[in-house]
PDB file of C-alpha atoms and ligand atoms in Angstrom:
ATOM      1  CA  UNK A   1      80.147  96.478 107.930  1.00  0.00           C
ATOM      2  CA  UNK A   2      81.951  98.790 105.161  1.00  0.00           C
ATOM      3  CA  UNK A   3      81.979  96.505 101.904  1.00  0.00           C
ATOM      4  CA  UNK A   4      85.402  96.637 100.162  1.00  0.00           C
ATOM      5  CA  UNK A   5      85.104  98.923  96.639  1.00  0.00           C
ATOM      6  CA  UNK A   6      87.724  98.235  94.113  1.00  0.00           C
ATOM      7  CA  UNK A   7      87.400 100.747  91.110  1.00  0.00           C
ATOM      8  CA  UNK A   8      89.325 100.972  87.966  1.00  0.00           C
ATOM      9  CA  UNK A   9      89.995 104.303  86.350  1.00  0.00           C
ATOM     10  CA  UNK A  10      91.012 103.707  82.593  1.00  0.00           C
ATOM     11  CA  UNK A  11      91.550 107.421  82.059  1.00  0.00           C
ATOM     12  CA  UNK A  12      91.650 108.476  78.544  1.00  0.00           C
ATOM     13  CA  UNK A  13      92.592 104.982  77.302  1.00  0.00           C
ATOM     14  CA  UNK A  14      91.442 102.080  75.162  1.00  0.00           C
ATOM     15  CA  UNK A  15      89.708 101.898  71.784  1.00  0.00           C
ATOM     16  CA  UNK A  16      86.350 100.310  71.575  1.00  0.00           C
ATOM     17  CA  UNK A  17      87.681  97.126  70.183  1.00  0.00           C
ATOM     18  CA  UNK A  18      90.070  96.865  73.154  1.00  0.00           C
ATOM     19  CA  UNK A  19      87.387  97.890  75.480  1.00  0.00           C
ATOM     20  CA  UNK A  20      85.056  94.839  74.467  1.00  0.00           C
ATOM     21  CA  UNK A  21      87.929  92.418  74.925  1.00  0.00           C
ATOM     22  CA  UNK A  22      88.684  93.762  78.276  1.00  0.00           C
ATOM     23  CA  UNK A  23      85.049  93.379  79.306  1.00  0.00           C
ATOM     24  CA  UNK A  24      85.000  89.694  77.983  1.00  0.00           C
ATOM     25  CA  UNK A  25      88.167  88.679  79.572  1.00  0.00           C
ATOM     26  CA  UNK A  26      87.409  90.373  82.590  1.00  0.00           C
ATOM     27  CA  UNK A  27      84.116  88.096  83.177  1.00  0.00           C
ATOM     28  CA  UNK A  28      85.861  85.317  82.298  1.00  0.00           C
ATOM     29  CA  UNK A  29      88.941  85.540  84.278  1.00  0.00           C
ATOM     30  CA  UNK A  30      86.784  86.560  87.559  1.00  0.00           C
ATOM     31  CA  UNK A  31      84.923  83.540  86.950  1.00  0.00           C
ATOM     32  CA  UNK A  32      87.806  81.179  86.468  1.00  0.00           C
ATOM     33  CA  UNK A  33      89.468  82.592  89.624  1.00  0.00           C
ATOM     34  CA  UNK A  34      86.085  82.268  91.484  1.00  0.00           C
ATOM     35  CA  UNK A  35      86.131  85.829  92.712  1.00  0.00           C
ATOM     36  CA  UNK A  36      83.010  86.058  94.717  1.00  0.00           C
ATOM     37  CA  UNK A  37      81.547  89.324  93.695  1.00  0.00           C
ATOM     38  CA  UNK A  38      79.110  89.322  96.811  1.00  0.00           C
ATOM     39  CA  UNK A  39      81.967  90.064  99.083  1.00  0.00           C
ATOM     40  CA  UNK A  40      83.436  92.740  96.987  1.00  0.00           C
ATOM     41  CA  UNK A  41      81.868  95.847  94.782  1.00  0.00           C
ATOM     42  CA  UNK A  42      83.814  96.191  91.527  1.00  0.00           C
ATOM     43  CA  UNK A  43      83.473  99.295  88.991  1.00  0.00           C
ATOM     44  CA  UNK A  44      85.189  99.892  85.841  1.00  0.00           C
ATOM     45  CA  UNK A  45      85.216 103.642  85.237  1.00  0.00           C
ATOM     46  CA  UNK A  46      85.605 104.177  81.622  1.00  0.00           C
ATOM     47  CA  UNK A  47      85.235 106.930  78.902  1.00  0.00           C
ATOM     48  CA  UNK A  48      81.653 107.509  77.974  1.00  0.00           C
ATOM     49  CA  UNK A  49      82.178 105.648  74.333  1.00  0.00           C
ATOM     50  CA  UNK A  50      82.733 102.472  76.144  1.00  0.00           C
ATOM     51  CA  UNK A  51      79.702 102.405  78.396  1.00  0.00           C
ATOM     52  CA  UNK A  52      77.267 100.867  76.207  1.00  0.00           C
ATOM     53  CA  UNK A  53      78.896  98.048  75.153  1.00  0.00           C
ATOM     54  CA  UNK A  54      80.490  97.120  78.648  1.00  0.00           C
ATOM     55  CA  UNK A  55      76.867  97.579  80.475  1.00  0.00           C
ATOM     56  CA  UNK A  56      75.820  94.589  77.939  1.00  0.00           C
ATOM     57  CA  UNK A  57      78.934  92.407  78.816  1.00  0.00           C
ATOM     58  CA  UNK A  58      78.336  92.993  82.421  1.00  0.00           C
ATOM     59  CA  UNK A  59      74.689  92.516  82.395  1.00  0.00           C
ATOM     60  CA  UNK A  60      74.026  90.085  85.570  1.00  0.00           C
ATOM     61  CA  UNK A  61      77.703  90.051  86.511  1.00  0.00           C
ATOM     62  CA  UNK A  62      77.807  92.346  89.570  1.00  0.00           C
ATOM     63  CA  UNK A  63      80.362  94.392  87.788  1.00  0.00           C
ATOM     64  CA  UNK A  64      79.441  98.223  87.586  1.00  0.00           C
ATOM     65  CA  UNK A  65      80.282 100.733  84.967  1.00  0.00           C
ATOM     66  CA  UNK A  66      81.099 104.116  86.201  1.00  0.00           C
ATOM     67  CA  UNK A  67      81.951 107.573  84.707  1.00  0.00           C
ATOM     68  CA  UNK A  68      85.057 109.609  85.329  1.00  0.00           C
ATOM     69  CA  UNK A  69      83.230 112.808  85.198  1.00  0.00           C
ATOM     70  CA  UNK A  70      79.893 114.322  84.913  1.00  0.00           C
ATOM     71  CA  UNK A  71      78.300 118.122  84.918  1.00  0.00           C
ATOM     72  CA  UNK A  72      76.016 119.045  87.866  1.00  0.00           C
ATOM     73  CA  UNK A  73      73.434 119.981  85.680  1.00  0.00           C
ATOM     74  CA  UNK A  74      70.673 117.594  84.343  1.00  0.00           C
ATOM     75  CA  UNK A  75      70.672 118.992  81.087  1.00  0.00           C
ATOM     76  CA  UNK A  76      71.578 122.554  78.964  1.00  0.00           C
ATOM     77  CA  UNK A  77      73.609 124.258  76.926  1.00  0.00           C
ATOM     78  CA  UNK A  78      76.741 122.864  77.961  1.00  0.00           C
ATOM     79  CA  UNK A  79      78.663 121.866  74.858  1.00  0.00           C
ATOM     80  CA  UNK A  80      80.881 118.801  75.196  1.00  0.00           C
ATOM     81  CA  UNK A  81      79.496 117.985  78.717  1.00  0.00           C
ATOM     82  CA  UNK A  82      77.166 114.995  79.862  1.00  0.00           C
ATOM     83  CA  UNK A  83      74.460 115.164  82.673  1.00  0.00           C
ATOM     84  CA  UNK A  84      73.922 112.764  85.659  1.00  0.00           C
ATOM     85  CA  UNK A  85      70.392 112.336  83.948  1.00  0.00           C
ATOM     86  CA  UNK A  86      72.052 110.924  80.715  1.00  0.00           C
ATOM     87  CA  UNK A  87      74.251 108.678  82.620  1.00  0.00           C
ATOM     88  CA  UNK A  88      71.616 106.986  85.136  1.00  0.00           C
ATOM     89  CA  UNK A  89      69.571 106.760  81.731  1.00  0.00           C
ATOM     90  CA  UNK A  90      72.319 104.324  80.661  1.00  0.00           C
ATOM     91  CA  UNK A  91      72.614 102.434  83.973  1.00  0.00           C
ATOM     92  CA  UNK A  92      75.844 104.131  85.111  1.00  0.00           C
ATOM     93  CA  UNK A  93      76.306 103.411  88.804  1.00  0.00           C
ATOM     94  CA  UNK A  94      79.159 105.304  90.028  1.00  0.00           C
ATOM     95  CA  UNK A  95      81.175 108.526  88.648  1.00  0.00           C
ATOM     96  CA  UNK A  96      84.617 109.816  89.700  1.00  0.00           C
ATOM     97  CA  UNK A  97      84.512 113.497  91.079  1.00  0.00           C
ATOM     98  CA  UNK A  98      87.340 115.543  91.218  1.00  0.00           C
ATOM     99  CA  UNK A  99      89.846 113.766  90.118  1.00  0.00           C
ATOM    100  CA  UNK A 100      93.194 115.608  90.550  1.00  0.00           C
ATOM    101  CA  UNK A 101      94.066 115.319  86.899  1.00  0.00           C
ATOM    102  CA  UNK A 102      90.793 117.220  86.231  1.00  0.00           C
ATOM    103  CA  UNK A 103      91.397 119.512  89.065  1.00  0.00           C
ATOM    104  CA  UNK A 104      94.851 120.259  87.406  1.00  0.00           C
ATOM    105  CA  UNK A 105      94.161 120.221  83.701  1.00  0.00           C
ATOM    106  CA  UNK A 106      90.655 121.359  83.621  1.00  0.00           C
ATOM    107  CA  UNK A 107      90.180 123.867  86.541  1.00  0.00           C
ATOM    108  CA  UNK A 108      87.935 121.800  88.424  1.00  0.00           C
ATOM    109  CA  UNK A 109      86.972 123.344  91.978  1.00  0.00           C
ATOM    110  CA  UNK A 110      85.905 121.919  95.182  1.00  0.00           C
ATOM    111  CA  UNK A 111      82.675 124.259  94.854  1.00  0.00           C
ATOM    112  CA  UNK A 112      81.875 122.346  91.703  1.00  0.00           C
ATOM    113  CA  UNK A 113      82.478 118.942  93.198  1.00  0.00           C
ATOM    114  CA  UNK A 114      79.927 119.777  95.773  1.00  0.00           C
ATOM    115  CA  UNK A 115      77.209 120.255  93.257  1.00  0.00           C
ATOM    116  CA  UNK A 116      78.415 117.138  91.295  1.00  0.00           C
ATOM    117  CA  UNK A 117      78.190 115.291  94.562  1.00  0.00           C
ATOM    118  CA  UNK A 118      74.511 116.109  95.143  1.00  0.00           C
ATOM    119  CA  UNK A 119      73.460 116.055  91.479  1.00  0.00           C
ATOM    120  CA  UNK A 120      75.102 112.136  91.370  1.00  0.00           C
ATOM    121  CA  UNK A 121      73.206 111.073  94.816  1.00  0.00           C
ATOM    122  CA  UNK A 122      69.898 112.544  93.144  1.00  0.00           C
ATOM    123  CA  UNK A 123      70.460 110.490  90.104  1.00  0.00           C
ATOM    124  CA  UNK A 124      71.071 107.266  92.185  1.00  0.00           C
ATOM    125  CA  UNK A 125      74.912 107.124  90.960  1.00  0.00           C
ATOM    126  CA  UNK A 126      77.543 106.703  93.694  1.00  0.00           C
ATOM    127  CA  UNK A 127      79.790 109.762  93.815  1.00  0.00           C
ATOM    128  CA  UNK A 128      83.499 108.940  94.291  1.00  0.00           C
ATOM    129  CA  UNK A 129      85.412 111.902  95.426  1.00  0.00           C
ATOM    130  CA  UNK A 130      88.888 112.317  95.039  1.00  0.00           C
ATOM    131  CA  UNK A 131      91.116 114.489  97.296  1.00  0.00           C
ATOM    132  CA  UNK A 132      94.992 114.539  98.028  1.00  0.00           C
ATOM    133  CA  UNK A 133      97.858 116.411  98.676  1.00  0.00           C
ATOM    134  CA  UNK A 134     100.552 117.835  96.226  1.00  0.00           C
ATOM    135  CA  UNK A 135     104.173 116.596  97.146  1.00  0.00           C
ATOM    136  CA  UNK A 136     104.953 120.327  98.325  1.00  0.00           C
ATOM    137  CA  UNK A 137     102.381 119.882 100.995  1.00  0.00           C
ATOM    138  CA  UNK A 138     103.474 116.680 101.745  1.00  0.00           C
ATOM    139  CA  UNK A 139     107.051 117.881 102.063  1.00  0.00           C
ATOM    140  CA  UNK A 140     106.026 121.108 104.036  1.00  0.00           C
ATOM    141  CA  UNK A 141     103.878 119.129 106.610  1.00  0.00           C
ATOM    142  CA  UNK A 142     100.783 120.893 105.622  1.00  0.00           C
ATOM    143  CA  UNK A 143      99.303 117.892 103.868  1.00  0.00           C
ATOM    144  CA  UNK A 144      96.535 117.195 106.265  1.00  0.00           C
ATOM    145  CA  UNK A 145      95.178 120.818 106.324  1.00  0.00           C
ATOM    146  CA  UNK A 146      95.360 120.588 102.379  1.00  0.00           C
ATOM    147  CA  UNK A 147      93.205 117.584 102.333  1.00  0.00           C
ATOM    148  CA  UNK A 148      90.634 118.953 105.010  1.00  0.00           C
ATOM    149  CA  UNK A 149      90.251 122.148 103.113  1.00  0.00           C
ATOM    150  CA  UNK A 150      89.514 119.989 100.049  1.00  0.00           C
ATOM    151  CA  UNK A 151      87.305 117.933 101.970  1.00  0.00           C
ATOM    152  CA  UNK A 152      85.307 120.645 103.766  1.00  0.00           C
ATOM    153  CA  UNK A 153      84.582 122.635 100.322  1.00  0.00           C
ATOM    154  CA  UNK A 154      83.818 119.551  98.478  1.00  0.00           C
ATOM    155  CA  UNK A 155      81.004 118.508 101.269  1.00  0.00           C
ATOM    156  CA  UNK A 156      79.585 122.072 101.761  1.00  0.00           C
ATOM    157  CA  UNK A 157      75.890 121.400 102.206  1.00  0.00           C
ATOM    158  CA  UNK A 158      76.015 117.596 101.658  1.00  0.00           C
ATOM    159  CA  UNK A 159      73.648 116.152 103.949  1.00  0.00           C
ATOM    160  CA  UNK A 160      73.921 112.985 106.184  1.00  0.00           C
ATOM    161  CA  UNK A 161      71.974 111.024 103.630  1.00  0.00           C
ATOM    162  CA  UNK A 162      74.363 112.293 100.832  1.00  0.00           C
ATOM    163  CA  UNK A 163      77.649 111.531 102.593  1.00  0.00           C
ATOM    164  CA  UNK A 164      76.487 107.986 103.413  1.00  0.00           C
ATOM    165  CA  UNK A 165      76.181 107.392  99.511  1.00  0.00           C
ATOM    166  CA  UNK A 166      79.466 109.121  98.717  1.00  0.00           C
ATOM    167  CA  UNK A 167      82.679 107.446  98.431  1.00  0.00           C
ATOM    168  CA  UNK A 168      85.713 109.221  99.374  1.00  0.00           C
ATOM    169  CA  UNK A 169      89.287 108.329  97.319  1.00  0.00           C
ATOM    170  CA  UNK A 170      92.438 109.597  99.157  1.00  0.00           C
ATOM    171  CA  UNK A 171      94.964 110.066  96.418  1.00  0.00           C
ATOM    172  CA  UNK A 172      98.198 111.610  97.086  1.00  0.00           C
ATOM    173  CA  UNK A 173      99.155 113.336  93.813  1.00  0.00           C
ATOM    174  CA  UNK A 174     102.755 112.485  93.906  1.00  0.00           C
ATOM    175  CA  UNK A 175     101.807 108.813  94.057  1.00  0.00           C
ATOM    176  CA  UNK A 176      99.731 108.898  90.984  1.00  0.00           C
ATOM    177  CA  UNK A 177     100.863 107.450  87.907  1.00  0.00           C
ATOM    178  CA  UNK A 178     104.530 107.585  89.790  1.00  0.00           C
ATOM    179  CA  UNK A 179     105.215 104.024  90.737  1.00  0.00           C
ATOM    180  CA  UNK A 180     105.499 105.698  93.932  1.00  0.00           C
ATOM    181  CA  UNK A 181     103.268 104.311  96.407  1.00  0.00           C
ATOM    182  CA  UNK A 182     102.335 105.748  99.648  1.00  0.00           C
ATOM    183  CA  UNK A 183     103.290 103.437 102.458  1.00  0.00           C
ATOM    184  CA  UNK A 184     100.424 101.808 103.794  1.00  0.00           C
ATOM    185  CA  UNK A 185     100.883 103.248 107.127  1.00  0.00           C
ATOM    186  CA  UNK A 186     100.908 106.664 105.460  1.00  0.00           C
ATOM    187  CA  UNK A 187      97.778 105.764 103.490  1.00  0.00           C
ATOM    188  CA  UNK A 188      96.099 104.568 106.691  1.00  0.00           C
ATOM    189  CA  UNK A 189      97.055 107.621 108.473  1.00  0.00           C
ATOM    190  CA  UNK A 190      95.470 109.807 105.996  1.00  0.00           C
ATOM    191  CA  UNK A 191      92.396 107.446 105.352  1.00  0.00           C
ATOM    192  CA  UNK A 192      91.816 107.685 109.326  1.00  0.00           C
ATOM    193  CA  UNK A 193      92.235 111.209 109.035  1.00  0.00           C
ATOM    194  CA  UNK A 194      89.502 111.777 106.355  1.00  0.00           C
ATOM    195  CA  UNK A 195      87.313 109.736 108.413  1.00  0.00           C
ATOM    196  CA  UNK A 196      87.893 112.027 111.373  1.00  0.00           C
ATOM    197  CA  UNK A 197      87.122 115.510 109.170  1.00  0.00           C
ATOM    198  CA  UNK A 198      83.657 113.528 108.071  1.00  0.00           C
ATOM    199  CA  UNK A 199      83.315 112.550 111.961  1.00  0.00           C
ATOM    200  CA  UNK A 200      83.750 116.312 112.832  1.00  0.00           C
ATOM    201  CA  UNK A 201      81.133 117.351 110.689  1.00  0.00           C
ATOM    202  CA  UNK A 202      78.747 114.323 110.563  1.00  0.00           C
ATOM    203  CA  UNK A 203      79.150 112.436 113.779  1.00  0.00           C
ATOM    204  CA  UNK A 204      81.368 109.178 114.414  1.00  0.00           C
ATOM    205  CA  UNK A 205      78.495 106.864 113.208  1.00  0.00           C
ATOM    206  CA  UNK A 206      78.167 108.157 110.046  1.00  0.00           C
ATOM    207  CA  UNK A 207      82.075 108.516 109.609  1.00  0.00           C
ATOM    208  CA  UNK A 208      82.556 105.008 110.452  1.00  0.00           C
ATOM    209  CA  UNK A 209      79.884 103.762 107.586  1.00  0.00           C
ATOM    210  CA  UNK A 210      81.610 105.963 104.712  1.00  0.00           C
ATOM    211  CA  UNK A 211      83.753 103.875 102.342  1.00  0.00           C
ATOM    212  CA  UNK A 212      87.378 105.386 101.953  1.00  0.00           C
ATOM    213  CA  UNK A 213      89.811 104.398  99.445  1.00  0.00           C
ATOM    214  CA  UNK A 214      93.547 104.715  98.672  1.00  0.00           C
ATOM    215  CA  UNK A 215      94.841 105.460  95.176  1.00  0.00           C
ATOM    216  CA  UNK A 216      98.297 105.874  93.881  1.00  0.00           C
ATOM    217  CA  UNK A 217     100.150 103.141  92.072  1.00  0.00           C
ATOM    218  CA  UNK A 218      98.208 100.232  93.535  1.00  0.00           C
ATOM    219  CA  UNK A 219      99.264  97.248  91.633  1.00  0.00           C
ATOM    220  CA  UNK A 220      98.859  93.499  92.403  1.00  0.00           C
ATOM    221  CA  UNK A 221     101.894  93.139  94.761  1.00  0.00           C
ATOM    222  CA  UNK A 222     100.784  95.853  97.195  1.00  0.00           C
ATOM    223  CA  UNK A 223      97.057  95.436  97.326  1.00  0.00           C
ATOM    224  CA  UNK A 224      97.022  92.673 100.213  1.00  0.00           C
ATOM    225  CA  UNK A 225      99.014  95.082 102.439  1.00  0.00           C
ATOM    226  CA  UNK A 226      96.799  98.552 101.417  1.00  0.00           C
ATOM    227  CA  UNK A 227      93.576  96.305 101.832  1.00  0.00           C
ATOM    228  CA  UNK A 228      94.653  94.911 105.433  1.00  0.00           C
ATOM    229  CA  UNK A 229      94.822  98.631 106.755  1.00  0.00           C
ATOM    230  CA  UNK A 230      92.087  99.330 109.253  1.00  0.00           C
ATOM    231  CA  UNK A 231      90.596 102.670 107.525  1.00  0.00           C
ATOM    232  CA  UNK A 232      91.030 101.504 103.846  1.00  0.00           C
ATOM    233  CA  UNK A 233      88.079  99.847 102.446  1.00  0.00           C
ATOM    234  CA  UNK A 234      88.733 100.054  98.746  1.00  0.00           C
ATOM    235  CA  UNK A 235      91.055 101.045  96.070  1.00  0.00           C
ATOM    236  CA  UNK A 236      91.079 103.616  92.820  1.00  0.00           C
ATOM    237  CA  UNK A 237      93.466 101.843  90.459  1.00  0.00           C
ATOM    238  CA  UNK A 238      94.901 103.669  87.244  1.00  0.00           C
ATOM    239  CA  UNK A 239      97.602 102.172  85.463  1.00  0.00           C
ATOM    240  CA  UNK A 240      97.343  98.597  86.917  1.00  0.00           C
ATOM    241  CA  UNK A 241      93.713  98.513  85.877  1.00  0.00           C
ATOM    242  CA  UNK A 242      94.485  98.826  82.049  1.00  0.00           C
ATOM    243  CA  UNK A 243      95.603  94.924  82.200  1.00  0.00           C
ATOM    244  CA  UNK A 244      92.942  92.487  82.865  1.00  0.00           C
ATOM    245  CA  UNK A 245      95.166  90.218  84.658  1.00  0.00           C
ATOM    246  CA  UNK A 246      96.802  92.570  87.032  1.00  0.00           C
ATOM    247  CA  UNK A 247      93.234  93.909  87.653  1.00  0.00           C
ATOM    248  CA  UNK A 248      91.514  90.391  88.416  1.00  0.00           C
ATOM    249  CA  UNK A 249      94.720  89.822  90.959  1.00  0.00           C
ATOM    250  CA  UNK A 250      93.943  93.200  92.387  1.00  0.00           C
ATOM    251  CA  UNK A 251      90.046  92.509  92.700  1.00  0.00           C
ATOM    252  CA  UNK A 252      91.321  88.968  93.964  1.00  0.00           C
ATOM    253  CA  UNK A 253      92.621  90.106  97.254  1.00  0.00           C
ATOM    254  CA  UNK A 254      91.665  88.247 100.080  1.00  0.00           C
ATOM    255  CA  UNK A 255      88.723  89.648 101.645  1.00  0.00           C
ATOM    256  CA  UNK A 256      89.594  88.090 104.934  1.00  0.00           C
ATOM    257  CA  UNK A 257      92.466  90.347 105.796  1.00  0.00           C
ATOM    258  CA  UNK A 258      90.453  93.525 105.566  1.00  0.00           C
ATOM    259  CA  UNK A 259      90.913  95.974 108.497  1.00  0.00           C
ATOM    260  CA  UNK A 260      93.367  93.644 110.354  1.00  0.00           C
ATOM    261  CA  UNK A 261      95.917  96.172 110.560  1.00  0.00           C
ATOM    262  CA  UNK A 262      95.954  99.252 112.790  1.00  0.00           C
TER     263      UNK A 262
HETATM  264  P1  PGA B 301      97.481 105.271  88.986  1.00  0.00           P
HETATM  265  O1  PGA B 301      96.429 106.194  89.226  1.00  0.00           O
HETATM  266  O2  PGA B 301      97.020 103.822  89.923  1.00  0.00           O
HETATM  267  O3  PGA B 301      97.911 104.805  87.943  1.00  0.00           O
HETATM  268  O4  PGA B 301      98.554 105.757  89.964  1.00  0.00           O
HETATM  269  C1  PGA B 301      95.296 106.090  90.329  1.00  0.00           C
HETATM  270  C2  PGA B 301      94.543 107.340  89.866  1.00  0.00           C
HETATM  271  O5  PGA B 301      94.977 108.361  88.941  1.00  0.00           O
HETATM  272  O6  PGA B 301      93.037 107.165  90.146  1.00  0.00           O
END
């Protein structure tokens, strides 16, 4: 049984005061709405400066605090970077790896992602590997090849034990921050395709246990449909995660619908 995993990606947003307010509101609103956090895993991936305060606010609340990037070395002469050892020391539970914005603006490669996944798992941090095609690749029909290439390189040398701890987020670039969501059918087709690429390498039993998320303009009004799809186990939410009310509505999707639509 794959447990639904809903992740907020704040990107480069919020000042300290806003993040504290958000954290407190989130705890209160999830409680008020009676959201059962045993049925769904929730993580908020934030800029490093917000982590300490949120760890305190979420203590004993079953809400994880995550990072949006990390280095693969544990320490050393890497000015401006943060290491997996530093994140696990703070109790950070997950880390987004290879987000398309990092690939696009900071030259993050799939080779580096493979090293980061290994380092994250070693530090007991759940890696969330992002893969997805550009609009060009979608329109030219090469989108499956593009996603398969990214996946294969990012999972190079990743063992069975490591892939079982890794989450894959399928995020088509043309749907990120554009308000244009992939149809639930397109998203499910690609989640199933990602699972089949994992199955080719690790076998079906293992692939069936891997959590696969969809990301790209997820909102309160499309969460139910997305979460009802057979191969989608969670979502990675950017813009709509910045408003507590919207994010609570997303977390509060009806868990009974999971996997009902082929
Ligand atoms: P979006 O971002 O929800 O604003 O489209 C998703 C993401 O970049 O992870």
